[in-house]
CSV table of C-alpha atoms in Angstrom, one decimal:
chain,number,residue,atom,x,y,z
A,27,SER,CA,-39.9,-57.5,112.4
A,28,SER,CA,-36.2,-58.2,111.9
A,29,CYS,CA,-33.7,-56.1,113.9
A,30,PRO,CA,-31.1,-54.8,111.4
A,31,GLY,CA,-31.3,-51.1,110.7
A,32,SER,CA,-31.8,-48.1,113.0
A,33,ARG,CA,-35.5,-48.6,113.5
A,34,GLY,CA,-35.2,-52.4,113.6
A,35,SER,CA,-32.6,-52.3,116.4
A,36,ARG,CA,-34.9,-50.0,118.3
A,37,ARG,CA,-37.7,-52.5,118.1
A,38,CYS,CA,-35.5,-55.3,119.4
A,39,THR,CA,-34.1,-53.2,122.3
A,40,VAL,CA,-37.6,-52.0,123.3
A,41,LEU,CA,-38.9,-55.6,123.0
A,42,GLY,CA,-36.2,-56.6,125.4
A,43,SER,CA,-37.4,-53.9,127.9
A,44,MET,CA,-40.9,-55.4,127.9
A,45,MET,CA,-39.5,-58.9,128.4
A,46,ILE,CA,-37.4,-58.0,131.4
A,47,THR,CA,-40.2,-55.8,132.8
A,48,TYR,CA,-42.7,-58.7,132.9
A,49,ILE,CA,-40.1,-61.2,134.1
A,50,MET,CA,-39.3,-59.1,137.1
A,51,ARG,CA,-43.0,-58.2,137.7
A,52,PHE,CA,-44.5,-61.7,137.6
A,53,CYS,CA,-41.7,-64.2,138.5
A,54,LEU,CA,-43.0,-63.9,142.1
A,55,SER,CA,-46.2,-65.6,141.0
A,56,ILE,CA,-44.4,-68.9,140.5
A,57,ALA,CA,-41.7,-68.3,143.1
A,58,ILE,CA,-44.3,-67.9,145.8
A,59,THR,CA,-45.4,-71.5,145.3
A,60,GLU,CA,-42.0,-72.6,146.6
A,61,MET,CA,-41.6,-69.8,149.1
A,62,VAL,CA,-44.8,-70.6,151.0
A,63,ARG,CA,-45.5,-74.0,152.7
A,64,SER,CA,-48.1,-75.9,150.9
A,65,HIS,CA,-51.4,-76.9,152.6
A,66,SER,CA,-52.6,-79.2,149.7
A,67,ARG,CA,-52.1,-82.3,151.8
A,68,ASN,CA,-53.1,-82.8,155.4
A,69,SER,CA,-51.1,-84.2,158.2
A,70,THR,CA,-52.1,-87.8,157.4
A,71,GLY,CA,-50.8,-87.4,153.8
A,72,GLN,CA,-54.2,-87.4,152.2
A,73,VAL,CA,-55.0,-85.0,149.3
A,74,ALA,CA,-57.1,-82.0,150.4
A,75,PRO,CA,-60.8,-82.3,149.4
A,76,GLY,CA,-61.7,-80.5,146.2
A,77,THR,CA,-58.3,-80.9,144.5
A,78,CYS,CA,-56.9,-83.4,142.0
A,79,PRO,CA,-54.9,-86.5,142.8
A,80,TYR,CA,-51.2,-86.5,142.4
A,81,ASP,CA,-49.4,-88.2,139.6
A,82,ASP,CA,-46.3,-88.8,141.7
A,83,VAL,CA,-46.9,-90.3,145.1
A,84,GLY,CA,-43.6,-91.9,145.8
A,85,PRO,CA,-40.6,-90.6,147.8
A,86,SER,CA,-39.6,-88.2,145.0
A,87,SER,CA,-43.0,-86.5,145.1
A,88,SER,CA,-42.8,-82.8,144.9
A,89,VAL,CA,-45.4,-82.6,147.7
A,90,GLN,CA,-43.3,-84.9,150.0
A,91,ARG,CA,-40.4,-82.5,149.5
A,92,ASP,CA,-42.3,-79.3,150.3
A,93,ARG,CA,-39.6,-76.7,151.0
A,94,GLY,CA,-41.6,-73.6,151.7
A,95,GLU,CA,-40.0,-71.4,154.4
A,96,PHE,CA,-42.9,-69.0,155.0
A,97,VAL,CA,-46.3,-69.7,156.5
A,98,TRP,CA,-48.6,-67.2,154.8
A,99,SER,CA,-52.4,-67.5,154.4
A,100,GLU,CA,-54.1,-67.2,151.0
A,101,GLN,CA,-55.2,-63.6,152.0
A,102,THR,CA,-51.6,-62.7,152.9
A,103,GLN,CA,-50.3,-64.1,149.6
A,104,GLY,CA,-53.0,-62.1,147.8
A,105,ILE,CA,-51.7,-58.9,149.4
A,106,VAL,CA,-48.1,-59.7,148.4
A,107,LEU,CA,-49.1,-60.4,144.8
A,108,SER,CA,-51.3,-57.3,144.5
A,109,SER,CA,-48.9,-54.9,146.3
A,110,PHE,CA,-46.9,-54.2,143.1
A,111,PHE,CA,-49.9,-52.5,141.6
A,112,TRP,CA,-50.4,-50.2,144.6
A,113,GLY,CA,-47.4,-48.3,143.4
A,114,TYR,CA,-47.9,-49.1,139.7
A,115,VAL,CA,-51.1,-47.1,139.4
A,116,ILE,CA,-49.6,-44.0,141.0
A,117,THR,CA,-46.9,-43.2,138.5
A,118,GLN,CA,-48.8,-43.8,135.3
A,119,VAL,CA,-49.8,-40.2,134.6
A,120,PRO,CA,-46.6,-38.6,135.9
A,121,GLY,CA,-44.7,-41.1,133.7
A,122,GLY,CA,-46.7,-40.1,130.6
A,123,LEU,CA,-46.1,-36.4,131.2
A,124,LEU,CA,-42.4,-36.8,131.7
A,125,ALA,CA,-42.0,-39.2,128.8
A,126,GLU,CA,-43.6,-36.7,126.4
A,127,ARG,CA,-41.4,-33.8,127.6
A,128,MET,CA,-38.2,-35.5,128.6
A,129,GLY,CA,-38.1,-38.2,126.0
A,130,GLY,CA,-38.9,-41.9,126.4
A,131,LYS,CA,-35.2,-42.9,126.7
A,132,TYR,CA,-34.8,-41.4,130.1
A,133,THR,CA,-38.1,-42.4,131.6
A,134,LEU,CA,-37.8,-46.0,130.3
A,135,GLY,CA,-34.3,-46.3,131.7
A,136,GLY,CA,-35.4,-45.3,135.1
A,137,ALA,CA,-38.4,-47.6,134.8
A,138,ILE,CA,-36.0,-50.6,134.5
A,139,LEU,CA,-33.3,-49.4,137.0
A,140,VAL,CA,-35.7,-49.2,140.0
A,141,PRO,CA,-37.3,-52.6,139.6
A,142,ALA,CA,-33.8,-54.2,139.0
A,143,ILE,CA,-32.6,-53.0,142.4
A,144,CYS,CA,-35.9,-54.1,144.0
A,145,SER,CA,-35.5,-57.6,142.4
A,146,LEU,CA,-32.0,-58.0,143.8
A,147,LEU,CA,-33.3,-57.0,147.3
A,148,THR,CA,-36.4,-59.3,147.3
A,149,PRO,CA,-34.9,-62.3,149.1
A,150,LEU,CA,-33.6,-60.0,151.9
A,151,ALA,CA,-36.9,-58.2,152.2
A,152,ALA,CA,-39.0,-61.4,152.3
A,153,ARG,CA,-36.8,-62.9,155.1
A,154,GLN,CA,-37.1,-59.7,157.1
A,155,GLY,CA,-40.9,-60.0,157.1
A,156,VAL,CA,-43.9,-60.0,154.8
A,157,TRP,CA,-44.5,-56.3,155.1
A,158,TYR,CA,-40.9,-55.5,154.1
A,159,LEU,CA,-41.6,-57.5,150.9
A,160,VAL,CA,-44.9,-55.7,150.4
A,161,GLY,CA,-43.1,-52.3,150.7
A,162,LEU,CA,-40.4,-53.4,148.2
A,163,ARG,CA,-43.1,-54.5,145.7
A,164,ILE,CA,-44.8,-51.2,146.0
A,165,VAL,CA,-41.5,-49.4,145.1
A,166,MET,CA,-41.0,-51.8,142.2
A,167,GLY,CA,-44.5,-50.9,141.0
A,168,LEU,CA,-43.7,-47.1,141.3
A,169,GLY,CA,-40.8,-47.7,139.0
A,170,GLN,CA,-42.5,-49.8,136.4
A,171,GLY,CA,-45.4,-47.4,136.2
A,172,PHE,CA,-43.3,-45.4,133.8
A,173,VAL,CA,-42.9,-48.3,131.3
A,174,TYR,CA,-46.0,-48.2,129.2
A,175,PRO,CA,-46.2,-44.4,129.0
A,176,SER,CA,-42.6,-44.3,127.9
A,177,LEU,CA,-43.1,-47.0,125.2
A,178,ASN,CA,-46.1,-45.2,123.8
A,179,ALA,CA,-44.2,-41.9,123.7
A,180,LEU,CA,-41.4,-43.8,121.8
A,181,LEU,CA,-43.8,-45.5,119.4
A,182,ALA,CA,-45.6,-42.3,118.6
A,183,LYS,CA,-42.2,-41.0,117.3
A,184,TRP,CA,-40.9,-44.2,115.7
A,185,ALA,CA,-44.0,-46.1,114.5
A,186,PRO,CA,-45.7,-44.9,111.3
A,187,LEU,CA,-49.4,-45.4,111.0
A,188,GLU,CA,-49.2,-48.2,108.4
A,189,GLU,CA,-46.7,-50.1,110.5
A,190,ARG,CA,-48.4,-49.5,113.9
A,191,GLY,CA,-50.1,-52.8,114.1
A,192,ARG,CA,-47.0,-54.9,113.5
A,193,LEU,CA,-44.6,-52.7,115.5
A,194,GLY,CA,-46.9,-52.1,118.4
A,195,THR,CA,-47.7,-55.8,118.5
A,196,LEU,CA,-44.0,-56.8,118.4
A,197,VAL,CA,-43.1,-54.4,121.2
A,198,PHE,CA,-46.0,-55.1,123.5
A,199,ALA,CA,-45.8,-58.9,122.8
A,200,GLY,CA,-42.5,-58.6,124.7
A,201,ALA,CA,-44.7,-58.9,127.7
A,202,ASN,CA,-45.7,-62.4,126.7
A,203,PHE,CA,-42.1,-63.3,125.9
A,204,GLY,CA,-41.4,-62.2,129.4
A,205,ASN,CA,-44.2,-64.3,130.8
A,206,ILE,CA,-42.9,-67.3,128.9
A,207,VAL,CA,-39.4,-66.9,130.3
A,208,SER,CA,-40.7,-66.0,133.8
A,209,ASN,CA,-42.8,-69.2,134.0
A,210,SER,CA,-40.8,-71.8,132.1
A,211,LEU,CA,-37.3,-70.8,133.1
A,212,SER,CA,-38.3,-70.1,136.7
A,213,GLY,CA,-40.1,-73.5,137.0
A,214,LEU,CA,-37.0,-75.3,135.7
A,215,LEU,CA,-34.6,-73.4,137.9
A,216,LEU,CA,-36.7,-74.0,141.0
A,217,SER,CA,-36.7,-77.7,140.1
A,218,TRP,CA,-33.0,-77.9,139.3
A,219,THR,CA,-32.0,-75.9,142.4
A,220,GLU,CA,-34.5,-77.8,144.7
A,221,GLY,CA,-36.4,-74.7,145.6
A,222,MET,CA,-33.7,-72.1,145.8
A,223,TRP,CA,-36.1,-69.3,144.9
A,224,PRO,CA,-33.7,-66.3,145.6
A,225,VAL,CA,-31.7,-67.4,142.5
A,226,LEU,CA,-34.6,-66.1,140.3
A,227,PHE,CA,-34.5,-62.6,141.7
A,228,TYR,CA,-30.7,-62.3,141.5
A,229,LEU,CA,-30.7,-63.6,137.9
A,230,TYR,CA,-33.5,-61.4,136.6
A,231,GLY,CA,-32.3,-58.3,138.5
A,232,GLY,CA,-28.8,-58.7,136.9
A,233,ALA,CA,-30.3,-59.2,133.4
A,234,ALA,CA,-32.3,-56.0,133.8
A,235,LEU,CA,-29.1,-54.1,134.7
A,236,PHE,CA,-27.4,-55.5,131.6
A,237,TRP,CA,-30.3,-54.4,129.4
A,238,LEU,CA,-30.1,-50.9,131.0
A,239,TRP,CA,-26.5,-50.6,129.9
A,240,LEU,CA,-27.4,-51.4,126.3
A,241,TRP,CA,-30.2,-48.8,126.4
A,242,ILE,CA,-27.9,-46.1,127.7
A,243,MET,CA,-25.5,-46.9,124.9
A,244,PHE,CA,-27.9,-47.3,122.0
A,245,GLY,CA,-31.4,-45.8,122.9
A,246,TYR,CA,-32.8,-42.6,121.5
A,247,SER,CA,-36.0,-40.8,122.3
A,248,LYS,CA,-36.6,-39.3,118.8
A,249,PRO,CA,-35.4,-40.1,115.3
A,250,GLU,CA,-33.7,-36.7,115.0
A,251,ASP,CA,-31.5,-37.6,118.0
A,252,HIS,CA,-30.2,-40.7,116.3
A,253,PRO,CA,-26.8,-40.1,114.6
A,254,GLY,CA,-26.9,-43.3,112.6
A,255,LEU,CA,-30.4,-42.9,111.1
A,256,SER,CA,-30.3,-43.2,107.3
A,257,LEU,CA,-31.6,-40.4,105.2
A,258,SER,CA,-34.5,-42.5,103.8
A,259,GLU,CA,-35.6,-43.5,107.3
A,260,LYS,CA,-35.4,-39.9,108.4
A,261,LYS,CA,-37.6,-38.6,105.5
A,262,TYR,CA,-40.0,-41.4,106.0
A,263,LEU,CA,-40.5,-40.6,109.7
A,264,GLU,CA,-40.7,-36.8,109.0
A,265,LYS,CA,-43.5,-37.5,106.4
A,266,TYR,CA,-45.4,-39.6,109.0
A,267,SER,CA,-45.0,-36.8,111.7
A,268,ALA,CA,-46.6,-34.3,109.3
A,269,GLN,CA,-49.5,-36.6,108.4
A,270,VAL,CA,-50.6,-37.1,112.0
A,271,HIS,CA,-49.8,-33.6,113.1
A,272,MET,CA,-47.0,-34.5,115.5
A,273,GLN,CA,-45.9,-31.4,117.4
A,274,LYS,CA,-42.2,-30.9,118.2
A,275,LYS,CA,-43.1,-28.7,121.2
A,276,LEU,CA,-46.3,-29.6,122.9
A,277,PRO,CA,-48.6,-27.0,124.4
A,278,PRO,CA,-50.3,-27.8,127.8
A,279,THR,CA,-52.0,-31.1,128.0
A,280,PRO,CA,-55.7,-30.7,127.0
A,281,TRP,CA,-57.2,-32.3,130.1
A,282,ARG,CA,-60.7,-31.1,129.5
A,283,GLY,CA,-60.7,-32.8,126.0
A,284,ILE,CA,-59.2,-35.9,127.5
A,285,PHE,CA,-61.6,-36.3,130.4
A,286,THR,CA,-64.7,-35.6,128.3
A,287,SER,CA,-63.7,-38.0,125.5
A,288,VAL,CA,-66.2,-40.9,125.1
A,289,PRO,CA,-63.9,-43.1,123.0
A,290,LEU,CA,-61.1,-42.7,125.6
A,291,TRP,CA,-63.4,-43.7,128.5
A,292,GLY,CA,-64.6,-46.7,126.5
A,293,LEU,CA,-60.9,-47.6,126.1
A,294,VAL,CA,-60.4,-47.3,129.8
A,295,VAL,CA,-63.3,-49.7,130.5
A,296,ALA,CA,-62.0,-52.2,128.1
A,297,GLN,CA,-58.5,-52.0,129.6
A,298,ILE,CA,-60.0,-52.7,133.0
A,299,GLY,CA,-61.7,-55.9,131.6
A,300,HIS,CA,-58.6,-57.0,129.8
A,301,ASP,CA,-56.4,-56.5,132.9
A,302,TRP,CA,-58.8,-58.3,135.1
A,303,GLY,CA,-58.7,-61.4,133.0
A,304,LEU,CA,-55.0,-61.2,132.3
A,305,PHE,CA,-53.9,-60.5,135.9
A,306,THR,CA,-56.1,-63.3,137.2
A,307,ILE,CA,-54.2,-65.7,135.0
A,308,VAL,CA,-50.7,-64.2,135.3
A,309,THR,CA,-50.7,-63.9,139.0
A,310,ASP,CA,-52.6,-67.0,140.0
A,311,LEU,CA,-52.4,-69.7,137.3
A,312,PRO,CA,-49.1,-71.1,138.7
A,313,LYS,CA,-50.8,-71.4,142.1
A,314,TYR,CA,-53.9,-73.1,140.6
A,315,MET,CA,-51.7,-75.6,138.7
A,316,LYS,CA,-49.6,-76.5,141.7
A,317,THR,CA,-52.1,-76.5,144.5
A,318,VAL,CA,-55.3,-77.7,142.7
A,319,MET,CA,-54.1,-79.6,139.6
A,320,HIS,CA,-51.0,-80.8,141.5
A,321,PHE,CA,-48.4,-80.5,138.8
A,322,SER,CA,-44.8,-80.5,139.9
A,323,ILE,CA,-43.0,-77.2,140.0
A,324,ALA,CA,-41.2,-77.9,136.7
A,325,GLN,CA,-44.5,-79.0,135.0
A,326,THR,CA,-46.2,-75.9,136.5
A,327,GLY,CA,-43.6,-73.6,135.0
A,328,VAL,CA,-43.8,-75.1,131.5
A,329,ARG,CA,-47.6,-75.5,131.3
A,330,ALA,CA,-48.2,-72.0,132.7
A,331,ALA,CA,-45.9,-70.7,130.0
A,332,LEU,CA,-47.7,-72.4,127.1
A,333,PRO,CA,-50.7,-69.9,127.0
A,334,TYR,CA,-48.2,-67.0,126.5
A,335,VAL,CA,-46.5,-68.9,123.7
A,336,ALA,CA,-49.9,-69.1,122.0
A,337,MET,CA,-50.6,-65.5,122.7
A,338,CYS,CA,-47.3,-64.4,121.1
A,339,VAL,CA,-48.0,-66.4,118.0
A,340,VAL,CA,-51.5,-65.1,117.7
A,341,ALA,CA,-50.4,-61.5,118.4
A,342,LEU,CA,-47.8,-61.5,115.7
A,343,PHE,CA,-50.3,-63.0,113.2
A,344,ALA,CA,-53.0,-60.5,114.3
A,345,GLY,CA,-50.6,-57.6,113.9
A,346,GLY,CA,-49.9,-58.5,110.3
A,347,LEU,CA,-53.6,-59.2,109.7
A,348,VAL,CA,-54.8,-55.8,110.9
A,349,ASP,CA,-52.2,-54.0,108.8
A,350,PHE,CA,-53.3,-56.0,105.8
A,351,LEU,CA,-56.9,-55.2,106.4
A,352,LEU,CA,-56.2,-51.5,106.7
A,353,ALA,CA,-53.8,-51.4,103.7
A,354,LYS,CA,-56.5,-53.0,101.5
A,355,LYS,CA,-59.2,-50.8,103.0
A,356,ILE,CA,-61.2,-53.9,103.9
A,357,THR,CA,-62.0,-52.5,107.3
A,358,SER,CA,-61.7,-49.1,108.9
A,359,ILE,CA,-59.4,-48.5,111.9
A,360,THR,CA,-62.4,-48.2,114.2
A,361,ALA,CA,-64.0,-51.5,112.9
A,362,SER,CA,-60.7,-53.4,113.2
A,363,ARG,CA,-60.1,-52.2,116.7
A,364,LYS,CA,-63.6,-53.3,117.8
A,365,ILE,CA,-63.5,-56.7,116.0
A,366,PHE,CA,-60.1,-57.6,117.3
A,367,THR,CA,-60.8,-56.5,120.9
A,368,THR,CA,-64.0,-58.6,120.9
A,369,VAL,CA,-62.0,-61.7,119.9
A,370,ALA,CA,-59.5,-60.9,122.6
A,371,SER,CA,-62.3,-60.8,125.2
A,372,LEU,CA,-64.6,-63.6,124.1
A,373,GLY,CA,-61.8,-66.1,123.5
A,374,PRO,CA,-60.2,-65.9,127.0
A,375,ALA,CA,-63.7,-65.9,128.7
A,376,VAL,CA,-64.6,-69.1,127.0
A,377,GLY,CA,-61.2,-70.7,127.6
A,378,ILE,CA,-60.9,-70.1,131.3
A,379,VAL,CA,-64.5,-71.1,132.0
A,380,GLY,CA,-64.0,-74.3,130.0
A,381,ALA,CA,-60.8,-75.0,131.9
A,382,SER,CA,-62.6,-74.7,135.2
A,383,TYR,CA,-65.3,-77.3,134.1
A,384,ALA,CA,-62.7,-79.7,132.7
A,385,GLU,CA,-61.8,-80.4,136.4
A,386,CYS,CA,-58.9,-82.9,136.8
A,387,ASP,CA,-58.4,-83.7,133.1
A,388,LYS,CA,-55.0,-82.1,133.0
A,389,GLN,CA,-54.5,-82.2,129.3
A,390,THR,CA,-57.9,-80.6,128.6
A,391,VAL,CA,-57.4,-78.0,131.2
A,392,THR,CA,-54.0,-77.0,129.7
A,393,LEU,CA,-55.5,-76.9,126.2
A,394,PHE,CA,-58.4,-74.6,127.3
A,395,PHE,CA,-55.9,-72.2,128.9
A,396,ILE,CA,-53.8,-72.3,125.7
A,397,LEU,CA,-56.7,-71.6,123.3
A,398,GLY,CA,-58.3,-69.0,125.5
A,399,MET,CA,-55.3,-67.0,126.4
A,400,GLY,CA,-53.9,-67.4,122.9
A,401,LEU,CA,-56.8,-65.5,121.5
A,402,MET,CA,-56.0,-62.7,123.9
A,403,GLY,CA,-53.2,-62.0,121.4
A,404,PHE,CA,-55.7,-60.1,119.3
A,405,PHE,CA,-55.6,-57.4,122.1
A,406,TYR,CA,-52.2,-56.1,121.0
A,407,PRO,CA,-52.9,-54.7,117.5
A,408,SER,CA,-56.3,-53.4,118.7
A,409,LEU,CA,-56.9,-52.2,122.3
A,410,LYS,CA,-53.2,-51.7,123.1
A,411,VAL,CA,-52.5,-49.4,120.1
A,412,ASN,CA,-55.8,-47.5,120.3
A,413,CYS,CA,-54.2,-44.7,122.4
A,414,LEU,CA,-52.0,-43.9,119.4
A,415,ASP,CA,-55.0,-43.7,117.2
A,416,LEU,CA,-56.8,-41.3,119.4
A,417,SER,CA,-53.9,-39.0,120.2
A,418,PRO,CA,-50.4,-39.3,118.7
A,419,ASN,CA,-49.3,-36.1,120.3
A,420,TYR,CA,-50.3,-37.1,123.8
A,421,ALA,CA,-49.9,-40.9,123.5
A,422,GLY,CA,-47.8,-41.1,126.7
A,423,THR,CA,-50.4,-39.3,128.8
A,424,VAL,CA,-53.3,-41.1,127.3
A,425,MET,CA,-51.7,-44.5,127.8
A,426,ALA,CA,-50.8,-43.5,131.3
A,427,LEU,CA,-54.4,-42.7,132.1
A,428,VAL,CA,-55.7,-45.9,130.5
A,429,ASN,CA,-53.1,-48.2,131.9
A,430,GLY,CA,-53.2,-46.6,135.3
A,431,ILE,CA,-56.9,-47.0,135.8
A,432,GLY,CA,-56.8,-50.5,134.2
A,433,ALA,CA,-54.1,-51.6,136.6
A,434,VAL,CA,-56.5,-51.1,139.5
A,435,SER,CA,-57.6,-54.6,138.5
A,436,GLY,CA,-54.1,-55.8,139.5
A,437,ILE,CA,-54.8,-54.5,143.0
A,438,ILE,CA,-58.2,-56.1,143.3
A,439,THR,CA,-57.8,-59.5,141.6
A,440,PRO,CA,-55.0,-61.1,143.6
A,441,TYR,CA,-56.6,-60.1,146.9
A,442,LEU,CA,-60.0,-61.1,145.8
A,443,VAL,CA,-58.7,-64.5,144.7
A,444,GLY,CA,-57.2,-64.9,148.1
A,445,LEU,CA,-60.6,-64.2,149.7
A,446,LEU,CA,-62.4,-66.6,147.3
A,447,ILE,CA,-60.1,-69.6,147.7
A,448,PRO,CA,-59.5,-70.1,151.5
A,449,ASP,CA,-59.5,-73.8,151.0
A,450,ASN,CA,-58.0,-73.9,147.4
A,451,THR,CA,-60.8,-76.2,146.1
A,452,MET,CA,-61.9,-76.6,142.5
A,453,GLU,CA,-65.3,-75.1,143.1
A,454,GLN,CA,-63.8,-72.0,144.7
A,455,TRP,CA,-61.4,-71.5,141.8
A,456,ARG,CA,-64.3,-71.9,139.3
A,457,ASP,CA,-66.0,-68.8,140.9
A,458,VAL,CA,-62.8,-66.9,140.3
A,459,PHE,CA,-62.8,-67.8,136.6
A,460,LEU,CA,-66.5,-67.1,136.1
A,461,ILE,CA,-66.1,-63.6,137.6
A,462,ALA,CA,-63.1,-63.0,135.3
A,463,ALA,CA,-65.1,-64.1,132.2
A,464,GLY,CA,-68.1,-61.9,133.2
A,465,VAL,CA,-65.9,-58.8,133.6
A,466,LEU,CA,-64.2,-59.5,130.2
A,467,LEU,CA,-67.5,-59.8,128.3
A,468,LEU,CA,-69.2,-56.8,130.0
A,469,THR,CA,-66.3,-54.4,129.5
A,470,ASN,CA,-66.0,-55.4,125.9
A,471,LEU,CA,-69.7,-54.6,125.3
A,472,VAL,CA,-69.0,-51.0,126.6
A,473,TYR,CA,-65.9,-50.7,124.3
A,474,VAL,CA,-67.8,-51.8,121.2
A,475,CYS,CA,-70.5,-49.2,121.8
A,476,THR,CA,-68.0,-46.3,122.4
A,477,ALA,CA,-64.7,-47.0,120.7
A,478,SER,CA,-63.1,-45.0,117.8
A,479,GLY,CA,-59.9,-45.3,115.8
A,480,GLU,CA,-59.9,-41.7,114.6
A,481,VAL,CA,-57.6,-38.9,115.9
A,482,GLN,CA,-59.6,-36.9,118.4
A,483,PRO,CA,-60.0,-33.1,118.0
A,484,TRP,CA,-58.1,-32.4,121.3
A,485,ASN,CA,-55.0,-34.0,119.9
A,486,GLU,CA,-54.3,-31.0,117.6
A,487,PRO,CA,-53.5,-27.8,119.5
A,488,PRO,CA,-54.7,-24.5,118.1
A,489,ALA,CA,-52.5,-22.7,115.6
A,490,PRO,CA,-50.4,-19.8,117.0
A,491,ALA,CA,-52.8,-17.2,115.3
A,492,ASP,CA,-55.8,-19.0,116.8
A,493,HIS,CA,-54.1,-19.1,120.2
A,494,GLU,CA,-53.4,-15.4,120.1
A,495,ALA,CA,-56.9,-14.6,119.1
A,496,HIS,CA,-58.2,-16.8,121.9
A,497,LYS,CA,-55.9,-15.1,124.4
A,498,HIS,CA,-57.2,-11.6,123.6
A,499,ALA,CA,-60.8,-12.7,123.4
A,500,PRO,CA,-63.1,-11.6,126.2
A,501,SER,CA,-63.6,-14.0,129.1
A,502,HIS,CA,-66.9,-15.7,129.8
A,503,TRP,CA,-67.7,-13.3,132.6
A,504,GLU,CA,-66.7,-10.2,130.5
A,505,GLU,CA,-69.0,-11.4,127.7
A,506,ILE,CA,-71.9,-11.7,130.2
A,507,LYS,CA,-71.1,-8.2,131.5
A,508,ASN,CA,-71.1,-6.8,128.0
A,509,ARG,CA,-74.4,-8.5,127.2
A,510,ARG,CA,-76.0,-7.1,130.4
A,511,HIS,CA,-74.8,-3.6,129.4
A,512,GLU,CA,-76.3,-4.0,125.9
A,513,LEU,CA,-79.6,-5.2,127.4
A,514,LYS,CA,-79.8,-2.1,129.8
A,515,MET,CA,-79.1,0.2,126.8
A,516,ASN,CA,-81.8,-1.4,124.8
A,517,VAL,CA,-84.3,-1.2,127.7
A,518,SER,CA,-83.4,2.5,128.2
A,519,GLN,CA,-84.0,3.2,124.5
A,520,TRP,CA,-87.3,1.3,124.6
A,521,LYS,CA,-88.5,3.4,127.6
């Protein structure tokens, strides 16, 4: 997992792309707690029913210094937080098709440029009106819809089978590194600057433009494009490409095979469940900690980041573990994907429900979130790389389909949370967490019954000779016509 060497530097650069992507995507989740005026204490200064008491009740209390400049209802906040995904789901499949044919370098670069500009414009849009902000978030989602398809297209070229667990985990765990920075650094900055939330969007947008400059200078779509690739690395990757039937020039996408693939649809269902649980926590945990648990903004940022620290550690451990199990032939690819995905579903379900029943015990609540979301780290070397197992040739398109449908959860969950918590009480939030746990468990059951870790038949296009034979073969209707003619001839002879 170190960065020296051509492939190592590629991992670190792509890891950085995931970090900055998630920082820009979810920093609004903590910023909105300072952007919007709090209603957690009524006009007489009393704590709202169904919420926890404050630790700090003096003049320095974070509640006494409520700096929110917008008055948005919970439903409006839900729309703002979900609007990113309205655009995100649209560009998944186009992103996969373009990444496979243009190369992941260009599509990933564009997927960072558009959100970077949107991040810089966020303060202006919010102050113009909530619907300006919603529109800008939709555009950001349209841009970031290219990220995962681009990364899968890159990994399909650069990640050999026996390294896929570690490399895929390292790259995709960048999302958790991004969540750590987005929560902890944002919380501290908001505390230090006394609620100057625009600083977050300027800082992260500028960081994204800096990463883009590095990518333009040092990023490559394919190993053969890299002028500094060593001979040993080149031979190693060429051998891998031959083993998994990677095609240099892809024929048309096998849509029929894709849409009728049972393992693929099982993967889609599992992705929906994972995203439902993850987006519930990522978009709304800071709000829960600040408005119900009544942590200060600095405490909210740090404590909301801890589950992602645990997730990163577990993900890196799980990535090495799955590679070890496969190398020693202890489990099959299919079995390892099912086992690890089950852990990544059951753990968070238990954790978030346990946190909701711990009520105002702040240490226990934090511990449950850390343990539960930490176990979600098993998701990265299982469900997240399963697209590469099913189809190395069409990894970008398959990931686009899976990720795009799964991201519908990101549209539903923030808005649903807004509807379920009009008063921001502990009981209302418990319903949110119980629903998330139920979705995680149900979708995992579907995945266990349908998943596969084997390359699917539609991944391998027909050989040229087979293609020519198929091209000159009679059509379905011609075959029926010929059979009818033969039948008439037989009837005539019988008469």
